[in-house]
């Protein structure tokens, strides 16, 4: 994924568009070459972009990608009508989803990961004076991040479309389709391609990232720990290109935390089997809309595809046993210009009476 340089330079919150790499450096921290001036700023900007690129690639590498040829979205009948008619989805702001700890859940595991990270770095990277000095700086910056990490997510423009590889989940029927809604199945590759123009860039400052949510705490800790270690290695390897070491470390650490936070959720939500598309931008003020839901004003973005959706399967909810439900779906699809030979329409197999 390419990161517009203005995002990397101007807004530390958008550090999460990147990823890590790593190796080793040499010499003393205080002997770094002066890289100030116009050329130095350009080098620093390019390095920040590379750092962010590395951070994000590491997160995507750790996040499981869909191996299923279909992704499913649960909705009610009005949602189904809107999705097909408008060729798109209403994508909700992350911190307004049903998980009250959405995005900020990661705060709960940071302390343990920080402690493990300190132990590992001491044994792996402190064999020379440069490493020891860099480690001291890393600890200082990590402490600052640790003190300030109780962010609420309000400053982040992250919008999430929740999907699943499970086409007939009782949990999801109840949570998102009232039992009598619909489950919309899409061709995974075609759908992702439509939302991932130019390696994730939808517009100049709008990105789409895709992956399976991680619920197991031990796996979350392992992923975060690995990312911190790779960040340390990356900074050490590029030490003499960095004009402002403290700022670069802060950018990288915050990037790592926020990037992983998109795909980490409490284990109590594991039965949702969520596979999510997250849309991220520096400023979506002109695109954000609002709707009422359960007495709450919900911010969302209406993302529409240029062409018809790659529909392959529609499942009718377990409480919707009307003999005309299937007839209504197929007739609507036909009138909307879809090829019925490409779309399977079924009733749920969940034996639910009410």
Tab-separated table of C-alpha atoms in Angstrom:
chain	number	residue	atom	x	y	z
A	1	UNK	CA	0.000	0.000	0.000
A	2	UNK	CA	1.378	3.398	-0.964
A	3	UNK	CA	1.154	6.129	1.655
A	4	UNK	CA	0.691	9.759	0.524
A	5	UNK	CA	3.591	11.614	2.050
A	6	UNK	CA	1.422	14.365	3.499
A	7	UNK	CA	-0.318	11.829	5.725
A	8	UNK	CA	2.926	10.482	7.093
A	9	UNK	CA	4.383	13.920	7.712
A	10	UNK	CA	1.420	15.881	9.029
A	11	UNK	CA	-0.604	13.547	11.196
A	12	UNK	CA	0.932	11.017	13.613
A	13	UNK	CA	-2.462	9.320	13.937
A	14	UNK	CA	-2.028	8.180	10.356
A	15	UNK	CA	1.143	6.376	11.248
A	16	UNK	CA	-0.903	3.232	10.991
A	17	UNK	CA	-0.511	3.217	7.202
A	18	UNK	CA	2.749	1.385	7.217
A	19	UNK	CA	4.837	-1.446	8.515
A	20	UNK	CA	8.118	-2.684	9.808
A	21	UNK	CA	11.318	-4.352	8.686
A	22	UNK	CA	14.679	-4.607	10.271
A	23	UNK	CA	18.333	-5.419	10.705
A	24	UNK	CA	21.222	-3.770	12.466
A	25	UNK	CA	23.162	-0.528	12.612
A	26	UNK	CA	26.621	0.500	13.803
A	27	UNK	CA	28.584	3.240	15.531
A	28	UNK	CA	27.493	5.661	18.196
A	29	UNK	CA	24.160	7.479	18.208
A	30	UNK	CA	25.910	10.782	18.725
A	31	UNK	CA	28.060	10.304	15.594
A	32	UNK	CA	25.135	10.386	13.194
A	33	UNK	CA	25.642	12.511	10.099
A	34	UNK	CA	23.887	15.872	10.032
A	35	UNK	CA	21.019	15.488	7.567
A	36	UNK	CA	19.305	18.801	8.215
A	37	UNK	CA	18.242	21.125	5.424
A	38	UNK	CA	16.030	20.558	2.381
A	39	UNK	CA	17.665	17.286	1.361
A	40	UNK	CA	17.565	16.083	4.952
A	41	UNK	CA	13.850	16.809	5.235
A	42	UNK	CA	13.213	14.934	2.000
A	43	UNK	CA	15.210	11.955	3.257
A	44	UNK	CA	13.326	12.021	6.555
A	45	UNK	CA	9.992	12.194	4.744
A	46	UNK	CA	10.921	9.245	2.521
A	47	UNK	CA	12.122	7.281	5.525
A	48	UNK	CA	8.905	7.967	7.442
A	49	UNK	CA	6.952	6.767	4.430
A	50	UNK	CA	9.046	3.600	4.247
A	51	UNK	CA	8.618	3.031	7.978
A	52	UNK	CA	4.840	3.372	7.727
A	53	UNK	CA	4.812	1.115	4.688
A	54	UNK	CA	6.723	-1.515	6.656
A	55	UNK	CA	4.464	-1.226	9.697
A	56	UNK	CA	1.318	-1.806	7.673
A	57	UNK	CA	2.758	-4.662	5.614
A	58	UNK	CA	3.720	-6.432	8.829
A	59	UNK	CA	0.199	-6.084	10.186
A	60	UNK	CA	-1.339	-7.371	6.953
A	61	UNK	CA	1.178	-10.225	6.892
A	62	UNK	CA	0.101	-11.233	10.394
A	63	UNK	CA	-3.613	-10.782	9.695
A	64	UNK	CA	-5.301	-13.772	8.087
A	65	UNK	CA	-6.699	-13.077	4.645
A	66	UNK	CA	-9.826	-14.762	3.329
A	67	UNK	CA	-9.344	-18.189	1.758
A	68	UNK	CA	-13.052	-18.456	1.062
A	69	UNK	CA	-14.408	-17.427	-2.321
A	70	UNK	CA	-17.307	-15.635	-0.647
A	71	UNK	CA	-17.745	-12.982	2.008
A	72	UNK	CA	-21.117	-12.412	3.692
A	73	UNK	CA	-22.817	-9.354	5.138
A	74	UNK	CA	-25.891	-9.682	7.383
A	75	UNK	CA	-28.605	-7.048	7.125
A	76	UNK	CA	-32.364	-6.450	7.356
A	77	UNK	CA	-34.745	-6.247	4.410
A	78	UNK	CA	-34.320	-2.484	3.978
A	79	UNK	CA	-30.574	-2.925	4.090
A	80	UNK	CA	-30.763	-5.533	1.341
A	81	UNK	CA	-32.880	-3.224	-0.829
A	82	UNK	CA	-30.411	-0.354	-0.371
A	83	UNK	CA	-27.315	-2.494	-0.971
A	84	UNK	CA	-28.597	-3.808	-4.289
A	85	UNK	CA	-30.236	-0.577	-5.446
A	86	UNK	CA	-27.261	1.663	-4.595
A	87	UNK	CA	-24.530	-0.924	-5.362
A	88	UNK	CA	-22.836	-0.340	-2.046
A	89	UNK	CA	-22.861	-0.353	1.743
A	90	UNK	CA	-23.277	1.952	4.691
A	91	UNK	CA	-19.969	1.703	6.533
A	92	UNK	CA	-20.126	2.718	10.208
A	93	UNK	CA	-17.518	4.653	12.180
A	94	UNK	CA	-15.510	2.109	14.161
A	95	UNK	CA	-16.071	3.548	17.629
A	96	UNK	CA	-19.870	3.412	17.110
A	97	UNK	CA	-20.006	-0.357	16.551
A	98	UNK	CA	-21.542	-2.811	19.028
A	99	UNK	CA	-18.209	-3.455	20.775
A	100	UNK	CA	-17.831	-0.646	23.331
A	101	UNK	CA	-14.054	-1.185	23.257
A	102	UNK	CA	-13.735	-1.062	19.475
A	103	UNK	CA	-10.231	0.219	18.551
A	104	UNK	CA	-9.363	0.989	22.207
A	105	UNK	CA	-9.423	-2.685	23.280
A	106	UNK	CA	-5.695	-2.854	22.525
A	107	UNK	CA	-5.026	-0.732	25.633
A	108	UNK	CA	-5.759	-3.825	27.730
A	109	UNK	CA	-2.843	-5.825	26.340
A	110	UNK	CA	-0.206	-3.123	25.925
A	111	UNK	CA	1.346	-3.305	29.402
A	112	UNK	CA	2.099	-7.006	29.143
A	113	UNK	CA	3.504	-6.640	25.629
A	114	UNK	CA	5.677	-3.666	26.631
A	115	UNK	CA	7.170	-5.707	29.477
A	116	UNK	CA	7.898	-8.708	27.241
A	117	UNK	CA	9.362	-6.408	24.621
A	118	UNK	CA	11.798	-4.876	27.098
A	119	UNK	CA	13.024	-8.313	28.145
A	120	UNK	CA	13.526	-9.498	24.562
A	121	UNK	CA	15.349	-6.379	23.376
A	122	UNK	CA	17.756	-6.553	26.303
A	123	UNK	CA	18.803	-10.043	25.222
A	124	UNK	CA	18.808	-9.491	21.448
A	125	UNK	CA	19.913	-5.932	20.710
A	126	UNK	CA	22.119	-4.526	23.473
A	127	UNK	CA	25.457	-6.028	22.467
A	128	UNK	CA	27.012	-2.663	21.485
A	129	UNK	CA	26.926	0.966	22.584
A	130	UNK	CA	24.702	2.070	19.698
A	131	UNK	CA	22.097	-0.536	20.563
A	132	UNK	CA	22.173	0.415	24.228
A	133	UNK	CA	21.717	4.107	23.478
A	134	UNK	CA	18.972	3.420	20.955
A	135	UNK	CA	17.304	1.127	23.460
A	136	UNK	CA	17.362	3.890	26.081
A	137	UNK	CA	15.706	6.277	23.615
A	138	UNK	CA	13.171	3.616	22.616
A	139	UNK	CA	12.248	3.087	26.272
A	140	UNK	CA	11.829	6.832	26.774
A	141	UNK	CA	9.515	7.209	23.781
A	142	UNK	CA	7.594	4.037	24.564
A	143	UNK	CA	7.014	5.378	28.067
A	144	UNK	CA	5.595	8.589	26.607
A	145	UNK	CA	3.304	6.613	24.311
A	146	UNK	CA	2.299	4.389	27.208
A	147	UNK	CA	1.250	7.424	29.249
A	148	UNK	CA	-0.778	8.898	26.395
A	149	UNK	CA	-2.264	5.809	24.787
A	150	UNK	CA	-5.686	6.067	26.450
A	151	UNK	CA	-7.073	7.623	23.308
A	152	UNK	CA	-10.799	7.370	22.593
A	153	UNK	CA	-10.592	6.928	18.858
A	154	UNK	CA	-12.538	10.149	18.258
A	155	UNK	CA	-9.683	11.701	16.281
A	156	UNK	CA	-9.374	8.683	13.993
A	157	UNK	CA	-11.387	8.466	10.809
A	158	UNK	CA	-11.785	4.674	10.718
A	159	UNK	CA	-14.948	3.206	9.218
A	160	UNK	CA	-15.634	-0.527	9.265
A	161	UNK	CA	-17.742	-2.871	7.157
A	162	UNK	CA	-18.318	-6.079	9.118
A	163	UNK	CA	-18.491	-9.306	7.141
A	164	UNK	CA	-18.033	-13.019	7.733
A	165	UNK	CA	-17.170	-16.194	5.868
A	166	UNK	CA	-20.102	-17.916	7.608
A	167	UNK	CA	-23.326	-17.673	5.530
A	168	UNK	CA	-25.685	-19.008	8.184
A	169	UNK	CA	-24.628	-17.965	11.693
A	170	UNK	CA	-27.329	-17.893	14.383
A	171	UNK	CA	-25.320	-15.278	16.305
A	172	UNK	CA	-25.094	-12.979	13.302
A	173	UNK	CA	-28.737	-13.480	12.349
A	174	UNK	CA	-29.786	-12.213	15.770
A	175	UNK	CA	-27.173	-9.478	16.114
A	176	UNK	CA	-27.468	-7.872	12.697
A	177	UNK	CA	-30.535	-9.170	10.863
A	178	UNK	CA	-33.169	-9.664	13.591
A	179	UNK	CA	-33.474	-13.296	12.576
A	180	UNK	CA	-35.671	-12.456	9.610
A	181	UNK	CA	-33.210	-10.442	7.533
A	182	UNK	CA	-30.874	-11.453	4.753
A	183	UNK	CA	-27.259	-12.497	4.317
A	184	UNK	CA	-25.601	-11.109	1.192
A	185	UNK	CA	-22.812	-13.242	-0.283
A	186	UNK	CA	-20.224	-11.603	-2.543
A	187	UNK	CA	-17.385	-12.941	-4.651
A	188	UNK	CA	-14.383	-12.253	-2.417
A	189	UNK	CA	-11.768	-11.419	-5.044
A	190	UNK	CA	-14.061	-9.266	-7.174
A	191	UNK	CA	-15.380	-7.389	-4.160
A	192	UNK	CA	-11.964	-6.748	-2.640
A	193	UNK	CA	-10.614	-5.638	-6.013
A	194	UNK	CA	-13.448	-3.142	-6.357
A	195	UNK	CA	-12.614	-1.603	-2.965
A	196	UNK	CA	-8.838	-1.818	-3.377
A	197	UNK	CA	-8.033	0.336	-6.351
A	198	UNK	CA	-4.269	0.871	-6.748
A	199	UNK	CA	-3.093	-1.338	-3.891
A	200	UNK	CA	-5.495	-0.039	-1.299
A	201	UNK	CA	-5.809	3.574	-2.385
A	202	UNK	CA	-9.394	4.513	-3.165
A	203	UNK	CA	-8.738	8.244	-3.416
A	204	UNK	CA	-5.817	10.537	-2.614
A	205	UNK	CA	-6.253	10.129	1.133
A	206	UNK	CA	-8.653	7.197	1.485
A	207	UNK	CA	-7.565	3.613	2.070
A	208	UNK	CA	-9.164	0.207	2.323
A	209	UNK	CA	-7.544	-2.500	4.455
A	210	UNK	CA	-8.870	-6.012	4.735
A	211	UNK	CA	-8.391	-8.912	7.106
A	212	UNK	CA	-9.782	-11.307	9.677
A	213	UNK	CA	-10.292	-10.097	13.236
A	214	UNK	CA	-8.003	-11.644	15.876
A	215	UNK	CA	-9.751	-12.659	19.123
A	216	UNK	CA	-7.186	-14.871	20.862
A	217	UNK	CA	-5.222	-12.763	23.334
A	218	UNK	CA	-2.009	-14.781	23.066
A	219	UNK	CA	-2.037	-14.329	19.287
A	220	UNK	CA	-2.682	-10.600	19.671
A	221	UNK	CA	0.274	-10.267	22.042
A	222	UNK	CA	2.540	-12.262	19.724
A	223	UNK	CA	1.636	-10.103	16.720
A	224	UNK	CA	2.168	-6.842	18.592
A	225	UNK	CA	5.444	-8.014	20.123
A	226	UNK	CA	6.814	-9.090	16.738
A	227	UNK	CA	5.895	-5.724	15.241
A	228	UNK	CA	7.665	-3.808	18.032
A	229	UNK	CA	10.818	-5.899	17.549
A	230	UNK	CA	10.824	-5.311	13.801
A	231	UNK	CA	10.315	-1.599	14.346
A	232	UNK	CA	13.364	-1.493	16.626
A	233	UNK	CA	15.423	-3.310	13.978
A	234	UNK	CA	14.211	-0.992	11.215
A	235	UNK	CA	15.156	2.136	13.157
A	236	UNK	CA	18.565	0.712	14.032
A	237	UNK	CA	19.270	-0.178	10.408
A	238	UNK	CA	18.347	3.324	9.189
A	239	UNK	CA	19.792	5.191	12.153
A	240	UNK	CA	21.998	7.529	10.114
A	241	UNK	CA	19.151	8.642	7.859
A	242	UNK	CA	16.986	9.796	10.765
A	243	UNK	CA	17.058	13.510	11.557
A	244	UNK	CA	14.677	13.380	14.522
A	245	UNK	CA	15.034	9.989	16.188
A	246	UNK	CA	12.513	10.627	18.946
A	247	UNK	CA	9.825	11.760	16.491
A	248	UNK	CA	10.454	8.778	14.206
A	249	UNK	CA	10.220	6.330	17.094
A	250	UNK	CA	7.014	7.945	18.311
A	251	UNK	CA	5.535	7.752	14.808
A	252	UNK	CA	6.466	4.090	14.456
A	253	UNK	CA	5.200	3.004	17.871
A	254	UNK	CA	1.867	4.802	17.509
A	255	UNK	CA	1.538	3.409	13.969
A	256	UNK	CA	2.047	-0.122	15.222
A	257	UNK	CA	-0.493	0.211	18.018
A	258	UNK	CA	-3.225	1.825	15.941
A	259	UNK	CA	-2.679	-0.502	13.001
A	260	UNK	CA	-3.137	-3.621	15.103
A	261	UNK	CA	-6.061	-2.099	17.008
A	262	UNK	CA	-8.201	-2.284	13.860
A	263	UNK	CA	-8.045	-6.093	13.881
A	264	UNK	CA	-7.967	-6.869	17.640
A	265	UNK	CA	-11.202	-7.566	19.547
A	266	UNK	CA	-12.206	-9.072	22.872
A	267	UNK	CA	-12.505	-12.884	22.846
A	268	UNK	CA	-16.173	-12.599	23.854
A	269	UNK	CA	-16.921	-11.543	20.274
A	270	UNK	CA	-15.205	-14.567	18.708
A	271	UNK	CA	-18.504	-16.190	17.737
A	272	UNK	CA	-19.057	-13.345	15.267
A	273	UNK	CA	-16.192	-14.719	13.134
A	274	UNK	CA	-15.673	-11.252	11.720
A	275	UNK	CA	-13.796	-10.482	8.545
A	276	UNK	CA	-13.617	-6.733	8.169
A	277	UNK	CA	-12.944	-4.050	5.641
A	278	UNK	CA	-11.654	-0.880	7.279
A	279	UNK	CA	-11.729	2.412	5.424
A	280	UNK	CA	-9.254	4.962	6.738
A	281	UNK	CA	-8.757	8.604	5.880
A	282	UNK	CA	-7.221	11.793	7.159
A	283	UNK	CA	-10.388	13.781	6.597
A	284	UNK	CA	-13.786	12.393	5.620
A	285	UNK	CA	-15.765	15.418	6.770
A	286	UNK	CA	-17.429	15.906	3.383
A	287	UNK	CA	-18.382	12.239	3.044
A	288	UNK	CA	-19.717	11.429	6.508
A	289	UNK	CA	-23.489	11.045	6.808
A	290	UNK	CA	-25.665	10.365	9.830
A	291	UNK	CA	-28.571	8.051	10.581
A	292	UNK	CA	-30.608	7.144	13.621
A	293	UNK	CA	-30.312	3.643	15.053
A	294	UNK	CA	-31.697	2.433	18.378
A	295	UNK	CA	-31.978	5.991	19.652
A	296	UNK	CA	-28.387	6.892	18.708
A	297	UNK	CA	-27.029	9.160	15.963
A	298	UNK	CA	-24.630	6.986	13.957
A	299	UNK	CA	-21.960	8.418	11.608
A	300	UNK	CA	-21.379	6.387	8.480
A	301	UNK	CA	-20.046	6.592	4.949
A	302	UNK	CA	-21.966	5.455	1.901
A	303	UNK	CA	-19.507	3.560	-0.321
A	304	UNK	CA	-20.810	2.702	-3.761
A	305	UNK	CA	-19.258	0.651	-6.546
A	306	UNK	CA	-19.255	1.873	-10.135
A	307	UNK	CA	-20.668	-1.415	-11.382
A	308	UNK	CA	-23.129	-3.913	-9.971
A	309	UNK	CA	-22.073	-5.852	-6.893
A	310	UNK	CA	-20.454	-9.270	-7.466
A	311	UNK	CA	-23.454	-11.025	-5.866
A	312	UNK	CA	-23.193	-14.815	-5.701
A	313	UNK	CA	-25.429	-15.908	-2.842
A	314	UNK	CA	-28.332	-14.559	-0.771
A	315	UNK	CA	-29.539	-16.406	2.320
A	316	UNK	CA	-32.991	-15.639	3.748
A	317	UNK	CA	-33.102	-15.447	7.569
A	318	UNK	CA	-34.382	-18.366	9.703
A	319	UNK	CA	-37.459	-16.485	10.955
A	320	UNK	CA	-38.442	-15.485	7.449
A	321	UNK	CA	-40.305	-18.651	6.281
A	322	UNK	CA	-42.708	-16.841	3.977
A	323	UNK	CA	-43.193	-18.737	0.735
A	324	UNK	CA	-42.892	-15.483	-1.204
A	325	UNK	CA	-39.623	-14.311	0.427
A	326	UNK	CA	-37.472	-16.133	-2.120
A	327	UNK	CA	-39.767	-15.071	-4.954
A	328	UNK	CA	-39.443	-11.431	-3.888
A	329	UNK	CA	-35.637	-11.600	-3.773
A	330	UNK	CA	-35.262	-13.207	-7.185
A	331	UNK	CA	-37.741	-10.825	-8.818
A	332	UNK	CA	-35.972	-7.804	-7.300
A	333	UNK	CA	-32.582	-9.084	-8.487
A	334	UNK	CA	-33.898	-9.627	-11.994
A	335	UNK	CA	-35.429	-6.137	-12.174
A	336	UNK	CA	-32.143	-4.700	-10.852
A	337	UNK	CA	-30.261	-6.162	-13.820
A	338	UNK	CA	-28.580	-9.148	-12.163
A	339	UNK	CA	-28.042	-12.487	-13.871
A	340	UNK	CA	-29.983	-14.991	-11.758
A	341	UNK	CA	-27.853	-17.849	-13.079
A	342	UNK	CA	-24.912	-16.403	-11.131
A	343	UNK	CA	-26.766	-15.927	-7.828
A	344	UNK	CA	-27.920	-18.685	-5.497
A	345	UNK	CA	-30.903	-17.817	-3.258
A	346	UNK	CA	-31.537	-20.080	-0.243
A	347	UNK	CA	-33.431	-20.196	3.018
A	348	UNK	CA	-31.404	-20.467	6.234
A	349	UNK	CA	-30.913	-24.008	7.515
A	350	UNK	CA	-31.120	-22.852	11.154
A	351	UNK	CA	-34.234	-24.569	12.661
A	352	UNK	CA	-35.585	-21.457	14.361
A	353	UNK	CA	-39.319	-21.047	14.995
A	354	UNK	CA	-39.328	-17.577	16.622
